[in-house]
Short mmCIF file of C-alpha atoms in Angstrom, two decimals:
data_model
loop_
_atom_site.label_atom_id
_atom_site.label_comp_id
_atom_site.label_asym_id
_atom_site.label_seq_id
_atom_site.Cartn_x
_atom_site.Cartn_y
_atom_site.Cartn_z
CA UNK O 18 -72.25 -77.15 -30.88
CA UNK O 19 -71.08 -73.79 -32.36
CA UNK O 20 -67.77 -72.34 -31.26
CA UNK O 21 -67.74 -69.36 -28.99
CA UNK O 22 -65.29 -67.66 -31.36
CA UNK O 23 -68.00 -67.64 -34.04
CA UNK O 24 -69.98 -65.09 -31.97
CA UNK O 25 -68.92 -61.51 -32.50
CA UNK O 26 -71.54 -59.52 -30.52
CA UNK O 27 -73.10 -59.51 -27.09
CA UNK O 28 -76.55 -60.50 -28.40
CA UNK O 29 -75.39 -63.92 -29.67
CA UNK O 30 -72.98 -64.76 -26.84
CA UNK O 31 -75.48 -65.03 -23.90
CA UNK O 32 -77.30 -67.86 -25.68
CA UNK O 33 -74.12 -69.97 -25.41
CA UNK O 34 -72.63 -68.82 -22.14
CA UNK O 35 -75.62 -67.79 -20.07
CA UNK O 36 -74.02 -64.44 -19.24
CA UNK O 37 -75.68 -61.10 -19.21
CA UNK O 38 -75.43 -58.86 -22.28
CA UNK O 39 -73.09 -56.40 -20.53
CA UNK O 40 -70.74 -59.08 -19.25
CA UNK O 41 -70.79 -60.86 -22.63
CA UNK O 42 -69.74 -57.61 -24.31
CA UNK O 43 -66.91 -57.24 -21.83
CA UNK O 44 -65.79 -60.84 -22.40
CA UNK O 45 -65.79 -60.47 -26.19
CA UNK O 46 -63.83 -57.22 -26.07
CA UNK O 47 -61.43 -58.65 -23.51
CA UNK O 48 -60.74 -61.75 -25.54
CA UNK O 49 -58.84 -59.76 -28.14
CA UNK O 50 -56.73 -58.12 -25.44
CA UNK O 51 -55.94 -61.22 -23.40
CA UNK O 52 -52.34 -61.33 -24.54
CA UNK O 53 -51.80 -57.76 -23.32
CA UNK O 54 -53.42 -58.09 -19.88
CA UNK O 55 -52.85 -61.79 -19.13
CA UNK O 56 -49.19 -62.56 -19.84
CA UNK O 57 -49.32 -65.69 -17.68
CA UNK O 58 -51.61 -67.51 -20.12
CA UNK O 59 -49.51 -70.07 -22.02
CA UNK O 60 -51.10 -69.39 -25.37
CA UNK O 61 -53.44 -72.36 -25.47
CA UNK O 62 -56.60 -70.23 -25.32
CA UNK O 63 -56.09 -68.39 -28.69
CA UNK O 64 -54.74 -71.59 -30.24
CA UNK O 65 -57.76 -73.51 -28.97
CA UNK O 66 -60.05 -70.89 -30.48
CA UNK O 67 -58.31 -71.20 -33.81
CA UNK O 68 -58.77 -74.95 -33.73
CA UNK O 69 -62.44 -74.67 -32.84
CA UNK O 70 -63.06 -72.26 -35.71
CA UNK O 71 -61.84 -74.93 -38.14
CA UNK O 72 -63.47 -77.89 -36.42
CA UNK O 73 -67.03 -79.12 -36.88
CA UNK O 74 -68.04 -80.98 -33.72
CA UNK O 75 -65.88 -80.19 -30.68
CA UNK O 76 -66.93 -81.76 -27.40
CA UNK O 77 -68.13 -79.93 -24.33
CA UNK O 78 -64.72 -80.03 -22.65
CA UNK O 79 -63.08 -78.42 -25.64
CA UNK O 80 -65.74 -75.71 -25.50
CA UNK O 81 -65.02 -75.32 -21.80
CA UNK O 82 -61.37 -74.72 -22.62
CA UNK O 83 -62.45 -71.40 -24.06
CA UNK O 84 -63.36 -70.42 -20.45
CA UNK O 85 -66.70 -68.77 -21.13
CA UNK O 86 -68.74 -71.82 -20.13
CA UNK O 87 -66.87 -71.76 -16.86
CA UNK O 88 -67.90 -68.13 -16.40
CA UNK O 89 -71.60 -68.87 -16.51
CA UNK O 90 -71.46 -70.78 -13.21
CA UNK O 91 -71.69 -67.62 -11.07
CA UNK O 92 -72.82 -69.49 -7.91
CA UNK O 93 -69.74 -71.72 -7.93
CA UNK O 94 -67.21 -72.54 -10.58
CA UNK O 95 -67.57 -76.18 -11.57
CA UNK O 96 -64.68 -78.56 -12.26
CA UNK O 97 -64.29 -79.96 -15.76
CA UNK O 98 -64.71 -83.71 -16.06
CA UNK O 99 -61.82 -84.68 -18.31
CA UNK O 100 -62.02 -88.39 -17.61
CA UNK O 101 -65.27 -89.33 -19.36
CA UNK O 102 -65.14 -91.54 -22.40
CA UNK O 103 -67.27 -89.18 -24.47
CA UNK O 104 -64.83 -86.34 -23.95
CA UNK O 105 -61.81 -88.52 -24.69
CA UNK O 106 -63.39 -89.56 -27.99
CA UNK O 107 -63.43 -85.96 -29.21
CA UNK O 108 -60.95 -85.65 -32.14
CA UNK O 109 -59.97 -82.16 -30.96
CA UNK O 110 -59.12 -83.22 -27.40
CA UNK O 111 -55.56 -84.56 -28.12
CA UNK O 112 -54.68 -81.37 -30.00
CA UNK O 113 -55.79 -79.28 -27.06
CA UNK O 114 -53.81 -81.57 -24.76
CA UNK O 115 -50.74 -80.86 -26.87
CA UNK O 116 -51.39 -77.12 -26.88
CA UNK O 117 -52.12 -76.41 -23.28
CA UNK O 118 -51.50 -79.74 -21.50
CA UNK O 119 -54.86 -78.95 -19.76
CA UNK O 120 -53.38 -79.66 -16.32
CA UNK O 121 -53.50 -76.23 -14.65
CA UNK O 122 -56.83 -75.23 -16.26
CA UNK O 123 -57.99 -73.42 -13.12
CA UNK O 124 -54.91 -71.20 -13.27
CA UNK O 125 -55.79 -70.36 -16.90
CA UNK O 126 -59.34 -69.48 -15.88
CA UNK O 127 -58.08 -67.38 -12.97
CA UNK O 128 -55.62 -65.52 -15.18
CA UNK O 129 -58.29 -64.85 -17.79
CA UNK O 130 -60.75 -63.60 -15.20
CA UNK O 131 -58.06 -61.39 -13.66
CA UNK O 132 -57.42 -59.93 -17.13
CA UNK O 133 -61.12 -59.22 -17.63
CA UNK O 134 -61.43 -57.66 -14.17
CA UNK O 135 -58.30 -55.56 -14.75
CA UNK O 136 -59.56 -54.24 -18.08
CA UNK O 137 -63.02 -53.59 -16.59
CA UNK O 138 -61.38 -51.67 -13.73
CA UNK O 139 -59.45 -49.55 -16.23
CA UNK O 140 -62.63 -48.77 -18.20
CA UNK O 141 -64.58 -48.07 -15.03
CA UNK O 142 -61.83 -45.71 -13.84
CA UNK O 143 -62.03 -43.81 -17.12
CA UNK O 144 -65.85 -43.66 -16.86
CA UNK O 145 -65.70 -42.36 -13.27
CA UNK O 146 -63.11 -39.79 -14.30
CA UNK O 147 -65.35 -38.60 -17.16
CA UNK O 148 -68.39 -38.51 -14.83
CA UNK O 149 -66.51 -36.46 -12.23
CA UNK O 150 -65.28 -34.01 -14.88
CA UNK O 151 -68.81 -33.70 -16.33
CA UNK O 152 -70.33 -33.10 -12.89
CA UNK O 153 -67.62 -30.61 -12.03
CA UNK O 154 -67.80 -28.61 -15.28
CA UNK O 155 -71.44 -28.96 -16.34
CA UNK O 156 -73.73 -30.22 -13.59
CA UNK O 157 -72.40 -27.78 -10.97
CA UNK O 158 -73.04 -24.90 -13.39
CA UNK O 159 -76.51 -26.14 -14.40
CA UNK O 160 -77.55 -26.38 -10.73
CA UNK O 161 -76.93 -22.67 -10.47
CA UNK O 162 -79.94 -20.79 -11.96
CA UNK O 163 -77.89 -17.77 -12.90
CA UNK O 164 -75.49 -19.81 -14.92
CA UNK O 165 -77.94 -21.66 -17.15
CA UNK O 166 -76.75 -19.88 -20.33
CA UNK O 167 -73.10 -20.42 -19.44
CA UNK O 168 -73.89 -24.06 -18.61
CA UNK O 169 -75.53 -24.52 -21.99
CA UNK O 170 -72.49 -23.14 -23.73
CA UNK O 171 -70.20 -25.32 -21.62
CA UNK O 172 -72.33 -28.35 -22.38
CA UNK O 173 -72.16 -27.63 -26.11
CA UNK O 174 -68.41 -27.12 -25.92
CA UNK O 175 -68.04 -30.30 -23.87
CA UNK O 176 -70.08 -32.33 -26.36
CA UNK O 177 -68.19 -30.81 -29.30
CA UNK O 178 -64.88 -31.61 -27.60
CA UNK O 179 -65.94 -35.19 -26.90
CA UNK O 180 -67.17 -35.61 -30.49
CA UNK O 181 -63.91 -34.19 -31.75
CA UNK O 182 -61.95 -36.59 -29.53
CA UNK O 183 -64.10 -39.46 -30.76
CA UNK O 184 -63.52 -38.41 -34.38
CA UNK O 185 -59.77 -38.25 -33.74
CA UNK O 186 -59.84 -41.66 -32.11
CA UNK O 187 -61.88 -43.07 -35.01
CA UNK O 188 -59.39 -41.62 -37.51
CA UNK O 189 -56.48 -42.94 -35.50
CA UNK O 190 -58.03 -46.39 -35.27
CA UNK O 191 -58.94 -46.32 -38.97
CA UNK O 192 -55.36 -45.49 -39.91
CA UNK O 193 -54.05 -48.12 -37.57
CA UNK O 194 -56.54 -50.65 -38.93
CA UNK O 195 -55.60 -49.88 -42.53
CA UNK O 196 -51.90 -50.16 -41.64
CA UNK O 197 -52.47 -53.50 -39.90
CA UNK O 198 -54.52 -54.76 -42.85
CA UNK O 199 -51.73 -53.85 -45.24
CA UNK O 200 -49.18 -55.43 -42.95
CA UNK O 201 -51.37 -58.55 -42.71
CA UNK O 202 -51.62 -58.78 -46.50
CA UNK O 203 -47.85 -58.37 -46.75
CA UNK O 204 -47.28 -61.13 -44.21
CA UNK O 205 -49.78 -63.40 -45.93
CA UNK O 206 -48.07 -62.80 -49.25
CA UNK O 207 -44.69 -63.55 -47.74
CA UNK O 208 -46.12 -66.68 -46.14
CA UNK O 209 -47.56 -67.87 -49.47
CA UNK O 210 -44.23 -67.23 -51.18
CA UNK O 211 -42.40 -69.14 -48.47
CA UNK O 212 -44.88 -72.03 -48.75
CA UNK O 213 -44.46 -72.15 -52.54
CA UNK O 214 -40.70 -72.01 -52.26
CA UNK O 215 -40.85 -74.61 -49.48
CA UNK O 216 -42.83 -77.01 -51.67
CA UNK O 217 -40.27 -76.75 -54.49
CA UNK O 218 -37.23 -76.85 -52.24
CA UNK O 219 -38.46 -79.42 -49.74
CA UNK O 220 -37.19 -82.39 -51.77
CA UNK O 221 -33.79 -80.83 -52.48
CA UNK O 222 -33.55 -79.65 -48.92
CA UNK O 223 -34.36 -83.11 -47.57
CA UNK O 224 -31.64 -84.65 -49.80
CA UNK O 225 -29.18 -82.04 -48.65
CA UNK O 226 -30.14 -82.73 -45.05
CA UNK O 227 -29.64 -86.47 -45.64
CA UNK O 228 -26.20 -85.91 -47.14
CA UNK O 229 -25.31 -83.51 -44.35
CA UNK O 230 -26.56 -86.05 -41.81
CA UNK O 231 -24.36 -88.79 -43.33
CA UNK O 232 -21.37 -86.45 -43.34
CA UNK O 233 -21.95 -85.53 -39.72
CA UNK O 234 -22.36 -89.22 -38.81
CA UNK O 235 -18.99 -89.99 -40.44
CA UNK O 236 -17.43 -87.11 -38.58
CA UNK O 237 -18.97 -88.34 -35.34
CA UNK O 238 -17.56 -91.82 -35.93
CA UNK O 239 -14.12 -90.36 -36.64
CA UNK O 240 -14.34 -88.25 -33.51
CA UNK O 241 -15.40 -91.29 -31.50
CA UNK O 242 -12.41 -93.27 -32.81
CA UNK O 243 -10.12 -90.36 -31.98
CA UNK O 244 -11.71 -90.18 -28.56
CA UNK O 245 -11.08 -93.90 -27.96
CA UNK O 246 -7.47 -93.46 -29.08
CA UNK O 247 -7.08 -90.48 -26.79
CA UNK O 248 -8.55 -92.50 -23.92
CA UNK O 249 -5.97 -95.26 -24.52
CA UNK O 250 -3.17 -92.73 -24.72
CA UNK O 251 -4.45 -91.12 -21.57
CA UNK O 252 -4.43 -94.46 -19.75
CA UNK O 253 -0.84 -95.13 -20.81
CA UNK O 254 0.17 -91.64 -19.87
CA UNK O 255 -1.41 -92.02 -16.41
CA UNK O 256 0.48 -95.28 -15.89
CA UNK O 257 3.78 -93.69 -16.91
CA UNK O 258 3.03 -90.69 -14.73
CA UNK O 259 2.35 -92.91 -11.70
CA UNK O 260 5.61 -94.84 -12.35
CA UNK O 261 7.53 -91.58 -12.63
CA UNK O 262 5.94 -90.26 -9.45
CA UNK O 263 6.93 -93.42 -7.55
CA UNK O 264 10.46 -93.25 -8.96
CA UNK O 265 10.69 -89.58 -8.03
CA UNK O 266 9.54 -90.36 -4.49
CA UNK O 267 12.23 -93.05 -4.15
CA UNK O 268 14.83 -90.67 -5.53
CA UNK O 269 13.76 -87.98 -3.08
CA UNK O 270 14.05 -90.43 -0.18
CA UNK O 271 17.55 -91.52 -1.39
CA UNK O 272 18.55 -87.87 -1.78
CA UNK O 273 17.39 -87.13 1.78
CA UNK O 274 19.39 -90.07 3.11
CA UNK O 275 22.48 -89.00 1.17
CA UNK O 276 22.17 -85.43 2.40
CA UNK O 277 22.00 -86.68 5.96
CA UNK O 278 25.06 -88.94 5.39
CA UNK O 279 26.97 -86.04 3.83
CA UNK O 280 26.13 -83.82 6.81
CA UNK O 281 27.41 -86.46 9.22
CA UNK O 282 30.59 -86.91 7.17
CA UNK O 283 31.16 -83.16 7.06
CA UNK O 284 30.92 -83.02 10.86
CA UNK O 285 33.37 -85.93 11.11
CA UNK O 286 35.73 -84.19 8.66
CA UNK O 287 35.64 -80.99 10.72
CA UNK O 288 36.46 -83.02 13.86
CA UNK O 289 39.35 -84.75 12.06
CA UNK O 290 40.65 -81.37 10.89
CA UNK O 291 40.55 -80.02 14.44
CA UNK O 292 42.40 -83.11 15.72
CA UNK O 293 44.93 -82.81 12.90
CA UNK O 294 45.63 -79.20 13.85
CA UNK O 295 46.11 -80.23 17.48
CA UNK O 296 48.46 -83.04 16.47
CA UNK O 297 50.46 -80.66 14.29
CA UNK O 298 50.86 -78.30 17.23
CA UNK O 299 52.00 -81.18 19.49
CA UNK O 300 54.35 -82.37 16.77
CA UNK O 301 55.90 -78.88 16.51
CA UNK O 302 56.37 -78.80 20.29
CA UNK O 303 57.92 -82.29 20.20
CA UNK O 304 60.28 -81.21 17.44
CA UNK O 305 61.31 -78.14 19.44
CA UNK O 306 61.92 -80.28 22.54
CA UNK O 307 63.85 -82.79 20.51
CA UNK O 308 66.08 -80.08 19.10
CA UNK O 309 66.72 -78.71 22.62
CA UNK O 310 67.53 -82.18 23.92
CA UNK O 311 69.81 -82.80 20.94
CA UNK O 312 71.58 -79.56 21.72
CA UNK O 313 71.90 -80.47 25.42
CA UNK O 314 73.14 -83.89 24.45
CA UNK O 315 75.75 -82.45 22.18
CA UNK O 316 77.01 -80.13 24.96
CA UNK O 317 76.99 -82.82 27.71
CA UNK O 318 80.31 -84.20 29.11
CA UNK O 319 80.63 -86.90 31.83
CA UNK O 320 83.14 -86.58 34.77
CA UNK O 321 85.71 -89.32 35.61
CA UNK O 322 84.54 -92.44 37.45
CA UNK O 323 86.65 -91.90 40.60
CA UNK O 324 85.42 -88.35 40.94
CA UNK O 325 81.87 -89.70 40.71
CA UNK O 326 82.56 -92.34 43.43
CA UNK O 327 84.18 -89.81 45.75
CA UNK O 328 81.29 -87.41 45.26
CA UNK O 329 78.84 -90.18 45.99
CA UNK O 330 80.69 -91.14 49.20
CA UNK O 331 80.78 -87.49 50.29
CA UNK O 332 77.06 -87.24 49.68
CA UNK O 333 76.46 -90.35 51.77
CA UNK O 334 78.58 -88.97 54.66
CA UNK O 335 76.66 -85.74 54.49
CA UNK O 336 73.36 -87.54 54.69
CA UNK O 337 74.51 -89.48 57.74
CA UNK O 338 75.73 -86.34 59.49
CA UNK O 339 72.42 -84.68 58.69
CA UNK O 340 70.50 -87.51 60.28
CA UNK O 341 72.76 -87.37 63.43
CA UNK O 342 72.25 -83.68 63.81
CA UNK O 343 68.53 -84.14 63.39
CA UNK O 344 68.50 -86.68 66.27
CA UNK O 345 70.48 -84.31 68.44
CA UNK O 346 68.11 -81.50 67.67
CA UNK O 347 65.14 -83.66 68.63
CA UNK O 348 66.84 -84.66 71.93
CA UNK O 349 67.61 -81.04 72.71
CA UNK O 350 64.04 -80.04 72.04
CA UNK O 351 62.76 -82.80 74.33
CA UNK O 352 65.19 -81.78 77.11
CA UNK O 353 64.18 -78.16 76.78
CA UNK O 354 60.58 -79.11 76.97
CA UNK O 355 61.17 -81.11 80.17
CA UNK O 356 63.08 -78.20 81.75
CA UNK O 357 60.31 -75.87 80.93
CA UNK O 358 57.84 -78.27 82.48
CA UNK O 359 59.91 -78.55 85.70
CA UNK O 360 60.29 -74.77 85.97
CA UNK O 361 56.62 -74.25 85.95
#
């Protein structure tokens, strides 16, 4: 079955796709612009076309991956049967699987159709704009009988202007095409040079890569050994750190206990100092009293014994006389009270 990319005009394409000539022309022209208007396509469609151009007998599914056989089902888009044994035996099928993975094929079809519709809308907008300008400038003047000569001149100018624009576009496209051809030749030449250089340098490059690989493997082994050593050192360091933390915690607890003991001892010392000050004051007072008593003792003189006895006897007589007079006073008070009672 011939590839769809082998058809380059709208007369050959309908035989394969079943599309009309106009729609086939649109599809062929849109295929070259798919990358510009369908950025969501993953790139498997152009790659698939390139594979089909260099393949002899692709299966029907691989042809369907080019999306145009899906387009011919206008009454209802059919699903592709990817599970049949005949399709899986196609030698191109695994390559297409690698290119596009073929899973979201409907999304590829939708994106391609959206690109075609978008480009068709752009062309149709330009056509409608040209039609409206032609009707406004030419047809409206021709409809007027008096302006037939002016309309003919306008029509000639309009055609000349369009021809001039077409010539300018052709020249622009020709220059662009020649530039792209030269750029293509330059790229092909560079590619051939790179391929030739790659063939000569591939062996040396592979040896260098092998040596570099061995060197990197040795470095990796050294780094792994260093990493293991660092892990062991890290384990020891963590153990020492935990021991130091525990020791620090015990030291902090001991320090807190000592600070509390020191505070209590300071309070006790202040109390002792206050008591010492009080004792010193009492001691000073006792010393002063002792000195006064010593002075009194030094100045003291005792009277004779007989004088003391006589004085004691006189004191005793005075006490007795006092008691007698007290009795008499009590009797007198009682008598006076009785007399007062009788007088009343």
